[in-house]
PDB file of C-alpha atoms in Angstrom:
ATOM      1  CA  MET A  12     108.018  48.538 -93.631  1.00 47.00           C
ATOM      2  CA  ARG A  13     104.943  48.424 -91.392  1.00 45.00           C
ATOM      3  CA  ARG A  14     103.262  45.990 -93.770  1.00 46.00           C
ATOM      4  CA  THR A  15     106.356  43.745 -93.687  1.00 43.00           C
ATOM      5  CA  MET A  16     106.324  43.682 -89.883  1.00 43.00           C
ATOM      6  CA  ILE A  17     102.634  42.736 -89.812  1.00 41.00           C
ATOM      7  CA  LEU A  18     103.232  39.911 -92.271  1.00 42.00           C
ATOM      8  CA  LEU A  19     106.197  38.710 -90.213  1.00 39.00           C
ATOM      9  CA  ILE A  20     104.141  38.664 -86.989  1.00 38.00           C
ATOM     10  CA  VAL A  21     101.295  36.801 -88.688  1.00 37.00           C
ATOM     11  CA  SER A  22     103.742  34.281 -90.145  1.00 41.00           C
ATOM     12  CA  LEU A  23     105.388  33.656 -86.784  1.00 37.00           C
ATOM     13  CA  SER A  24     101.986  33.241 -85.128  1.00 40.00           C
ATOM     14  CA  PHE A  25     101.010  30.661 -87.730  1.00 36.00           C
ATOM     15  CA  VAL A  26     104.256  28.734 -87.257  1.00 34.00           C
ATOM     16  CA  TRP A  27     103.830  28.727 -83.476  1.00 35.00           C
ATOM     17  CA  SER A  28     100.214  27.551 -83.767  1.00 35.00           C
ATOM     18  CA  SER A  29     101.152  24.801 -86.204  1.00 33.00           C
ATOM     19  CA  SER A  30     103.938  23.584 -83.908  1.00 32.00           C
ATOM     20  CA  ALA A  31     101.592  23.481 -80.929  1.00 32.00           C
ATOM     21  CA  VAL A  32      99.085  21.424 -82.880  1.00 31.00           C
ATOM     22  CA  ALA A  33     101.798  19.128 -84.213  1.00 30.00           C
ATOM     23  CA  GLU A  34     103.157  18.507 -80.718  1.00 35.00           C
ATOM     24  CA  CYS A  35      99.737  17.610 -79.408  1.00 34.00           C
ATOM     25  CA  PRO A  36      97.805  15.511 -81.947  1.00 39.00           C
ATOM     26  CA  ASP A  37      94.295  14.389 -81.135  1.00 43.00           C
ATOM     27  CA  GLY A  38      94.539  11.300 -78.943  1.00 46.00           C
ATOM     28  CA  ASP A  39      94.217   9.899 -75.436  1.00 47.00           C
ATOM     29  CA  ASP A  40      97.874  10.334 -74.484  1.00 46.00           C
ATOM     30  CA  CYS A  41      97.777  13.970 -75.522  1.00 43.00           C
ATOM     31  CA  LYS A  42      94.629  14.665 -73.519  1.00 45.00           C
ATOM     32  CA  GLU A  43      96.103  12.921 -70.491  1.00 46.00           C
ATOM     33  CA  LYS A  44      99.250  15.013 -70.794  1.00 45.00           C
ATOM     34  CA  GLN A  45      97.236  18.213 -70.983  1.00 38.00           C
ATOM     35  CA  ALA A  46      95.339  17.195 -67.864  1.00 45.00           C
ATOM     36  CA  GLY A  47      98.580  16.356 -66.072  1.00 48.00           C
ATOM     37  CA  GLU A  48      97.690  12.661 -65.890  1.00 61.00           C
ATOM     38  CA  VAL A  49     100.371  10.716 -67.741  1.00 71.00           C
ATOM     39  CA  TYR A  50     100.829   7.068 -66.772  1.00 78.00           C
ATOM     40  CA  LEU A  51     103.398   4.702 -68.222  1.00 84.00           C
ATOM     41  CA  ASN A  52     101.162   1.641 -68.037  1.00 89.00           C
ATOM     42  CA  ALA A  53      98.046   0.120 -66.499  1.00 91.00           C
ATOM     43  CA  GLU A  54      99.771  -0.452 -63.167  1.00 92.00           C
ATOM     44  CA  GLY A  55     100.832   3.199 -62.947  1.00 92.00           C
ATOM     45  CA  ALA A  56      97.292   4.451 -63.567  1.00 93.00           C
ATOM     46  CA  PHE A  57      95.866   1.885 -61.145  1.00 93.00           C
ATOM     47  CA  SER A  58      98.305   2.868 -58.401  1.00 91.00           C
ATOM     48  CA  ALA A  59      97.329   6.514 -58.909  1.00 90.00           C
ATOM     49  CA  GLY A  60      93.675   5.614 -58.428  1.00 91.00           C
ATOM     50  CA  ASN A  61      92.668   6.388 -62.017  1.00 92.00           C
ATOM     51  CA  TYR A  62      90.917   3.108 -62.760  1.00 94.00           C
ATOM     52  CA  THR A  63      89.379   4.113 -66.071  1.00 92.00           C
ATOM     53  CA  ALA A  64      92.836   5.098 -67.328  1.00 92.00           C
ATOM     54  CA  ALA A  65      94.208   1.772 -66.075  1.00 93.00           C
ATOM     55  CA  ILE A  66      91.699  -0.090 -68.239  1.00 93.00           C
ATOM     56  CA  ALA A  67      92.453   2.157 -71.212  1.00 91.00           C
ATOM     57  CA  LYS A  68      96.194   1.529 -70.834  1.00 92.00           C
ATOM     58  CA  ALA A  69      95.584  -2.209 -70.615  1.00 91.00           C
ATOM     59  CA  PHE A  70      93.532  -2.072 -73.812  1.00 89.00           C
ATOM     60  CA  GLN A  71      96.284  -0.142 -75.595  1.00 89.00           C
ATOM     61  CA  ALA A  72      98.873  -2.723 -74.590  1.00 88.00           C
ATOM     62  CA  ASP A  73      96.746  -5.800 -75.269  1.00 86.00           C
ATOM     63  CA  ALA A  74      93.798  -5.643 -77.670  1.00 83.00           C
ATOM     64  CA  SER A  75      92.727  -9.169 -76.679  1.00 83.00           C
ATOM     65  CA  ILE A  76      91.144  -7.708 -73.520  1.00 84.00           C
ATOM     66  CA  LYS A  77      88.535  -5.852 -75.544  1.00 82.00           C
ATOM     67  CA  GLY A  78      85.058  -7.314 -75.296  1.00 81.00           C
ATOM     68  CA  ARG A  79      85.709  -9.165 -72.015  1.00 83.00           C
ATOM     69  CA  SER A  80      87.941 -11.680 -73.752  1.00 80.00           C
ATOM     70  CA  SER A  81      89.067 -14.783 -71.892  1.00 75.00           C
ATOM     71  CA  GLY A  82      92.510 -14.549 -73.464  1.00 76.00           C
ATOM     72  CA  TYR A  83      94.059 -14.333 -69.997  1.00 75.00           C
ATOM     73  CA  GLU A  84      93.683 -18.129 -69.771  1.00 76.00           C
ATOM     74  CA  LYS A  85      96.315 -18.474 -72.480  1.00 78.00           C
ATOM     75  CA  ILE A  86      98.786 -16.159 -70.757  1.00 79.00           C
ATOM     76  CA  GLU A  87     101.345 -17.215 -68.189  1.00 80.00           C
ATOM     77  CA  PRO A  88     100.231 -15.445 -64.958  1.00 76.00           C
ATOM     78  CA  ALA A  89     103.791 -14.328 -64.172  1.00 75.00           C
ATOM     79  CA  SER A  90     104.295 -12.724 -67.602  1.00 79.00           C
ATOM     80  CA  PRO A  91     104.229  -8.931 -68.123  1.00 76.00           C
ATOM     81  CA  GLU A  92     101.252  -9.359 -70.463  1.00 83.00           C
ATOM     82  CA  ALA A  93      99.221 -10.847 -67.637  1.00 90.00           C
ATOM     83  CA  ASP A  94      99.534  -7.588 -65.712  1.00 91.00           C
ATOM     84  CA  ASN A  95      97.290  -5.905 -68.266  1.00 91.00           C
ATOM     85  CA  TYR A  96      94.514  -8.367 -67.458  1.00 93.00           C
ATOM     86  CA  LEU A  97      95.205  -8.174 -63.725  1.00 94.00           C
ATOM     87  CA  PHE A  98      94.927  -4.399 -63.445  1.00 95.00           C
ATOM     88  CA  ALA A  99      92.062  -4.126 -65.926  1.00 94.00           C
ATOM     89  CA  ALA A 100      90.103  -6.701 -63.912  1.00 95.00           C
ATOM     90  CA  ALA A 101      91.002  -5.112 -60.558  1.00 97.00           C
ATOM     91  CA  ALA A 102      90.033  -1.674 -61.878  1.00 96.00           C
ATOM     92  CA  THR A 103      86.729  -3.085 -63.106  1.00 95.00           C
ATOM     93  CA  VAL A 104      86.021  -4.424 -59.607  1.00 97.00           C
ATOM     94  CA  ARG A 105      86.825  -1.068 -58.008  1.00 96.00           C
ATOM     95  CA  LEU A 106      84.521   0.666 -60.470  1.00 95.00           C
ATOM     96  CA  GLY A 107      81.729  -1.746 -59.586  1.00 95.00           C
ATOM     97  CA  GLY A 108      81.667  -2.963 -63.186  1.00 94.00           C
ATOM     98  CA  LYS A 109      80.523   0.475 -64.385  1.00 94.00           C
ATOM     99  CA  VAL A 110      82.838   0.763 -67.368  1.00 91.00           C
ATOM    100  CA  ASP A 111      82.701  -0.045 -71.070  1.00 89.00           C
ATOM    101  CA  LEU A 112      84.883  -3.085 -71.705  1.00 89.00           C
ATOM    102  CA  THR A 113      83.826  -3.377 -75.343  1.00 85.00           C
ATOM    103  CA  SER A 114      85.556  -0.179 -76.460  1.00 79.00           C
ATOM    104  CA  ASP A 115      89.147   0.983 -76.837  1.00 72.00           C
ATOM    105  CA  LYS A 116      88.160   4.065 -74.837  1.00 75.00           C
ATOM    106  CA  PRO A 117      86.333   2.754 -71.760  1.00 78.00           C
ATOM    107  CA  GLY A 118      84.205   5.264 -69.926  1.00 79.00           C
ATOM    108  CA  ALA A 119      81.653   5.148 -67.147  1.00 79.00           C
ATOM    109  CA  SER A 120      78.723   2.912 -68.096  1.00 81.00           C
ATOM    110  CA  ALA A 121      76.399   0.814 -65.964  1.00 81.00           C
ATOM    111  CA  LYS A 122      74.876  -0.963 -68.965  1.00 85.00           C
ATOM    112  CA  ASP A 123      76.852  -4.211 -68.622  1.00 90.00           C
ATOM    113  CA  ALA A 124      78.093  -3.877 -65.034  1.00 92.00           C
ATOM    114  CA  GLY A 125      77.076  -7.432 -64.143  1.00 93.00           C
ATOM    115  CA  LYS A 126      78.823  -8.944 -67.172  1.00 93.00           C
ATOM    116  CA  ASN A 127      81.907  -6.841 -66.529  1.00 93.00           C
ATOM    117  CA  LEU A 128      82.151  -7.962 -62.900  1.00 95.00           C
ATOM    118  CA  LYS A 129      81.666 -11.587 -63.897  1.00 94.00           C
ATOM    119  CA  TRP A 130      84.538 -11.255 -66.359  1.00 94.00           C
ATOM    120  CA  ALA A 131      86.757  -9.506 -63.830  1.00 94.00           C
ATOM    121  CA  MET A 132      86.122 -12.149 -61.186  1.00 95.00           C
ATOM    122  CA  ALA A 133      86.913 -14.938 -63.662  1.00 93.00           C
ATOM    123  CA  VAL A 134      90.225 -13.268 -64.503  1.00 93.00           C
ATOM    124  CA  LEU A 135      91.177 -12.731 -60.866  1.00 94.00           C
ATOM    125  CA  ARG A 136      90.133 -16.202 -59.777  1.00 93.00           C
ATOM    126  CA  HIS A 137      92.160 -17.791 -62.578  1.00 92.00           C
ATOM    127  CA  MET A 138      95.232 -15.761 -61.616  1.00 91.00           C
ATOM    128  CA  HIS A 139      94.800 -16.487 -57.919  1.00 94.00           C
ATOM    129  CA  GLU A 140      94.528 -20.221 -58.577  1.00 92.00           C
ATOM    130  CA  ALA A 141      97.580 -20.093 -60.840  1.00 90.00           C
ATOM    131  CA  GLU A 142      99.619 -18.174 -58.247  1.00 91.00           C
ATOM    132  CA  PRO A 143      98.016 -18.693 -54.830  1.00 92.00           C
ATOM    133  CA  ASP A 144     100.946 -17.043 -53.030  1.00 92.00           C
ATOM    134  CA  ALA A 145     100.738 -13.815 -55.047  1.00 93.00           C
ATOM    135  CA  TYR A 146      99.038 -11.195 -52.886  1.00 95.00           C
ATOM    136  CA  ARG A 147      97.641  -8.927 -55.588  1.00 96.00           C
ATOM    137  CA  PRO A 148      95.312 -11.398 -57.355  1.00 95.00           C
ATOM    138  CA  ALA A 149      94.149 -12.603 -53.932  1.00 97.00           C
ATOM    139  CA  ALA A 150      93.483  -9.089 -52.627  1.00 97.00           C
ATOM    140  CA  TYR A 151      91.629  -7.935 -55.741  1.00 97.00           C
ATOM    141  CA  LEU A 152      89.640 -11.156 -55.875  1.00 97.00           C
ATOM    142  CA  ALA A 153      88.645 -10.638 -52.230  1.00 97.00           C
ATOM    143  CA  GLU A 154      87.509  -7.103 -53.038  1.00 97.00           C
ATOM    144  CA  GLY A 155      85.254  -8.545 -55.732  1.00 97.00           C
ATOM    145  CA  LEU A 156      83.903 -11.168 -53.350  1.00 97.00           C
ATOM    146  CA  ALA A 157      83.113  -8.413 -50.864  1.00 96.00           C
ATOM    147  CA  LEU A 158      80.622  -6.935 -53.333  1.00 95.00           C
ATOM    148  CA  ASP A 159      78.309  -9.943 -52.920  1.00 93.00           C
ATOM    149  CA  LYS A 160      76.679 -10.587 -49.532  1.00 92.00           C
ATOM    150  CA  LYS A 161      76.926 -14.325 -50.166  1.00 95.00           C
ATOM    151  CA  THR A 162      80.724 -14.207 -50.328  1.00 96.00           C
ATOM    152  CA  THR A 163      81.636 -11.508 -47.809  1.00 95.00           C
ATOM    153  CA  LYS A 164      82.763 -14.121 -45.280  1.00 96.00           C
ATOM    154  CA  GLU A 165      85.199 -15.580 -47.813  1.00 96.00           C
ATOM    155  CA  ALA A 166      86.387 -12.083 -48.716  1.00 96.00           C
ATOM    156  CA  ARG A 167      87.053 -11.221 -45.075  1.00 97.00           C
ATOM    157  CA  ALA A 168      88.977 -14.434 -44.503  1.00 96.00           C
ATOM    158  CA  MET A 169      91.173 -13.869 -47.574  1.00 96.00           C
ATOM    159  CA  LEU A 170      92.023 -10.262 -46.728  1.00 96.00           C
ATOM    160  CA  THR A 171      92.608 -11.138 -43.061  1.00 96.00           C
ATOM    161  CA  ARG A 172      95.108 -13.827 -44.081  1.00 96.00           C
ATOM    162  CA  LEU A 173      96.901 -11.326 -46.298  1.00 96.00           C
ATOM    163  CA  ALA A 174      96.967  -8.741 -43.504  1.00 96.00           C
ATOM    164  CA  GLU A 175      98.353 -11.267 -41.026  1.00 95.00           C
ATOM    165  CA  SER A 176     101.081 -12.239 -43.495  1.00 95.00           C
ATOM    166  CA  ASP A 177     102.117  -8.571 -43.775  1.00 93.00           C
ATOM    167  CA  ALA A 178     101.230  -8.363 -47.467  1.00 94.00           C
ATOM    168  CA  PRO A 179     101.716  -4.771 -48.720  1.00 95.00           C
ATOM    169  CA  LEU A 180      98.034  -4.060 -49.291  1.00 95.00           C
ATOM    170  CA  ASP A 181      97.072  -0.684 -50.697  1.00 94.00           C
ATOM    171  CA  ALA A 182      94.655   1.749 -49.064  1.00 94.00           C
ATOM    172  CA  GLN A 183      91.558   0.524 -50.902  1.00 95.00           C
ATOM    173  CA  SER A 184      92.121  -3.091 -49.830  1.00 96.00           C
ATOM    174  CA  TRP A 185      92.408  -1.904 -46.213  1.00 95.00           C
ATOM    175  CA  VAL A 186      89.160   0.045 -46.643  1.00 95.00           C
ATOM    176  CA  VAL A 187      87.370  -3.094 -47.820  1.00 96.00           C
ATOM    177  CA  LEU A 188      88.783  -5.141 -44.937  1.00 96.00           C
ATOM    178  CA  ALA A 189      87.799  -2.455 -42.410  1.00 94.00           C
ATOM    179  CA  ASP A 190      84.246  -2.445 -43.764  1.00 95.00           C
ATOM    180  CA  LEU A 191      84.080  -6.238 -43.612  1.00 96.00           C
ATOM    181  CA  HIS A 192      85.276  -6.258 -39.989  1.00 95.00           C
ATOM    182  CA  GLY A 193      82.734  -3.560 -39.153  1.00 93.00           C
ATOM    183  CA  ALA A 194      79.881  -5.480 -40.785  1.00 94.00           C
ATOM    184  CA  ALA A 195      80.921  -8.552 -38.785  1.00 93.00           C
ATOM    185  CA  GLY A 196      80.769  -6.543 -35.554  1.00 93.00           C
ATOM    186  CA  ASP A 197      84.517  -6.624 -34.883  1.00 90.00           C
ATOM    187  CA  GLY A 198      85.166  -2.981 -34.030  1.00 89.00           C
ATOM    188  CA  GLU A 199      88.730  -3.517 -32.818  1.00 91.00           C
ATOM    189  CA  GLN A 200      89.832  -5.222 -36.037  1.00 92.00           C
ATOM    190  CA  GLN A 201      88.005  -2.543 -38.000  1.00 93.00           C
ATOM    191  CA  LYS A 202      90.080   0.164 -36.301  1.00 92.00           C
ATOM    192  CA  ASN A 203      93.276  -1.803 -36.893  1.00 93.00           C
ATOM    193  CA  ALA A 204      92.486  -1.948 -40.614  1.00 94.00           C
ATOM    194  CA  GLN A 205      91.676   1.770 -40.638  1.00 92.00           C
ATOM    195  CA  ARG A 206      95.017   2.528 -38.996  1.00 90.00           C
ATOM    196  CA  SER A 207      96.779   0.428 -41.625  1.00 93.00           C
ATOM    197  CA  CYS A 208      94.903   2.327 -44.323  1.00 93.00           C
ATOM    198  CA  LEU A 209      96.047   5.668 -42.920  1.00 91.00           C
ATOM    199  CA  GLU A 210      99.635   4.445 -42.885  1.00 90.00           C
ATOM    200  CA  VAL A 211      99.701   3.807 -46.656  1.00 91.00           C
ATOM    201  CA  ALA A 212      97.152   6.275 -48.077  1.00 89.00           C
ATOM    202  CA  SER A 213      98.428   9.330 -49.944  1.00 87.00           C
ATOM    203  CA  ASP A 214      95.054  10.943 -49.215  1.00 84.00           C
ATOM    204  CA  ALA A 215      93.647  10.161 -45.763  1.00 84.00           C
ATOM    205  CA  SER A 216      90.080  10.745 -46.962  1.00 85.00           C
ATOM    206  CA  VAL A 217      90.313   7.494 -48.952  1.00 88.00           C
ATOM    207  CA  CYS A 218      90.198   5.597 -45.665  1.00 91.00           C
ATOM    208  CA  GLY A 219      86.731   6.898 -44.841  1.00 83.00           C
ATOM    209  CA  VAL A 220      87.783   7.890 -41.336  1.00 79.00           C
ATOM    210  CA  THR A 221      89.557  10.904 -39.896  1.00 72.00           C
ATOM    211  CA  VAL A 222      92.720  10.524 -37.892  1.00 73.00           C
ATOM    212  CA  GLU A 223      90.883  11.952 -34.888  1.00 67.00           C
ATOM    213  CA  GLU A 224      88.359   9.117 -35.021  1.00 70.00           C
ATOM    214  CA  VAL A 225      90.989   6.418 -34.737  1.00 68.00           C
ATOM    215  CA  SER A 226      92.529   6.228 -31.287  1.00 59.00           C
ATOM    216  CA  GLY A 227      96.271   6.221 -30.775  1.00 56.00           C
ATOM    217  CA  ILE A 228      97.222   8.697 -33.479  1.00 49.00           C
ATOM    218  CA  GLU A 229      99.182  11.919 -33.161  1.00 47.00           C
ATOM    219  CA  ILE A 230      98.500  14.550 -35.823  1.00 41.00           C
ATOM    220  CA  GLU A 231     100.669  17.394 -37.099  1.00 44.00           C
ATOM    221  CA  SER A 232      98.623  19.349 -39.609  1.00 39.00           C
ATOM    222  CA  GLY A 233      99.690  22.352 -41.698  1.00 41.00           C
ATOM    223  CA  SER A 234     101.232  25.321 -39.899  1.00 36.00           C
ATOM    224  CA  SER A 235      99.257  24.748 -36.711  1.00 35.00           C
ATOM    225  CA  LYS A 236      99.618  21.571 -34.677  1.00 36.00           C
ATOM    226  CA  SER A 237      96.726  19.576 -33.341  1.00 37.00           C
ATOM    227  CA  LYS A 238      98.045  16.616 -31.391  1.00 38.00           C
ATOM    228  CA  LYS A 239      96.333  13.598 -29.961  1.00 37.00           C
ATOM    229  CA  LYS A 240      98.722  11.317 -28.101  1.00 38.00           C
ATOM    230  CA  SER A 241      98.675   7.773 -26.884  1.00 36.00           C
ATOM    231  CA  ASP A 242     101.209   5.045 -26.335  1.00 38.00           C
ATOM    232  CA  THR A 243     100.670   3.237 -29.653  1.00 40.00           C
ATOM    233  CA  GLY A 244     103.578   4.997 -31.330  1.00 41.00           C
ATOM    234  CA  ILE A 245     101.953   6.172 -34.550  1.00 40.00           C
ATOM    235  CA  GLN A 246     102.354   9.707 -35.843  1.00 43.00           C
ATOM    236  CA  ILE A 247     100.732  11.222 -38.922  1.00 40.00           C
ATOM    237  CA  GLU A 248     101.862  14.455 -40.528  1.00 41.00           C
ATOM    238  CA  ALA A 249      99.156  15.623 -42.921  1.00 40.00           C
ATOM    239  CA  GLY A 250      98.821  18.585 -45.249  1.00 39.00           C
ATOM    240  CA  ALA A 251      95.931  19.718 -47.433  1.00 37.00           C
ATOM    241  CA  SER A 252      94.536  16.978 -49.620  1.00 35.00           C
ATOM    242  CA  THR A 253      94.341  17.339 -53.399  1.00 34.00           C
ATOM    243  CA  GLY A 254      91.195  15.185 -53.431  1.00 36.00           C
ATOM    244  CA  ASP A 255      92.055  13.389 -56.667  1.00 39.00           C
ATOM    245  CA  GLY A 256      93.588  10.191 -55.342  1.00 40.00           C
ATOM    246  CA  GLU A 257      97.092  11.580 -55.758  1.00 39.00           C
ATOM    247  CA  SER A 258      99.250  13.605 -53.420  1.00 39.00           C
ATOM    248  CA  GLY A 259     100.955  16.810 -54.381  1.00 39.00           C
ATOM    249  CA  GLY A 260     103.450  18.816 -52.388  1.00 38.00           C
ATOM    250  CA  SER A 261     100.801  19.797 -49.849  1.00 37.00           C
ATOM    251  CA  GLY A 262      98.696  16.672 -49.987  1.00 38.00           C
ATOM    252  CA  LYS A 263     101.153  14.073 -48.779  1.00 38.00           C
ATOM    253  CA  ALA A 264     100.500  12.261 -45.550  1.00 41.00           C
ATOM    254  CA  ALA A 265     103.693  11.071 -43.903  1.00 39.00           C
ATOM    255  CA  ILE A 266     103.368   8.366 -41.273  1.00 38.00           C
ATOM    256  CA  GLU A 267     106.100   7.458 -38.821  1.00 39.00           C
ATOM    257  CA  VAL A 268     105.808   4.272 -36.790  1.00 36.00           C
ATOM    258  CA  PHE A 269     108.193   3.925 -33.875  1.00 28.00           C
TER     259      PHE A 269
END
């Protein structure tokens, strides 16, 4: 009887182990799921701030991207397929070109950073010219232009126009614009861009400035309240940051403008 029970336990353990392996085969999606980082597509990964995953998702959806292909020229900019090129190129810009665009599993690599940025800028410029009123290609192109001292003036002008037209820029675009205003010596516009960054960022640290450093902000933090008032009518309620570009239950920053 004891021997039967031992055999039964061993058999059940084997079945459970086999099921666990079967449910999680070796692959990128499985590893992402284990790490709690599952994204439906390139845009989802990009929005979450996981730029390497955004490129990987784009590769999975469209193999023509591999090897810095210029296949985007044959794609209608408004088509869903074009989004794969858009977010792969934008992610490449935000990674400073330090990614492997010749592999199905891009990882950090500075080997071909210059070539990668050149490719990304060509993609973004083509899409911007094809759809000049679309804010995303324009914003990401401006971010790329901001990387070169020769084109920072053009980058600042493009992002300023987008800001003035109330385009829904994300936190990173506001960071770039704030830095450009600061480099140009326009401290007031720099603070305005920083405020806009804090309004949309899920993690305030992304903005490179604390809420205390930007005037006109009232803070409610955690269980204790530290308030700084002015008549600008902006209030930020911030918890502890997760530090990974995403916000959990305690990492969300809620901004109320009144």
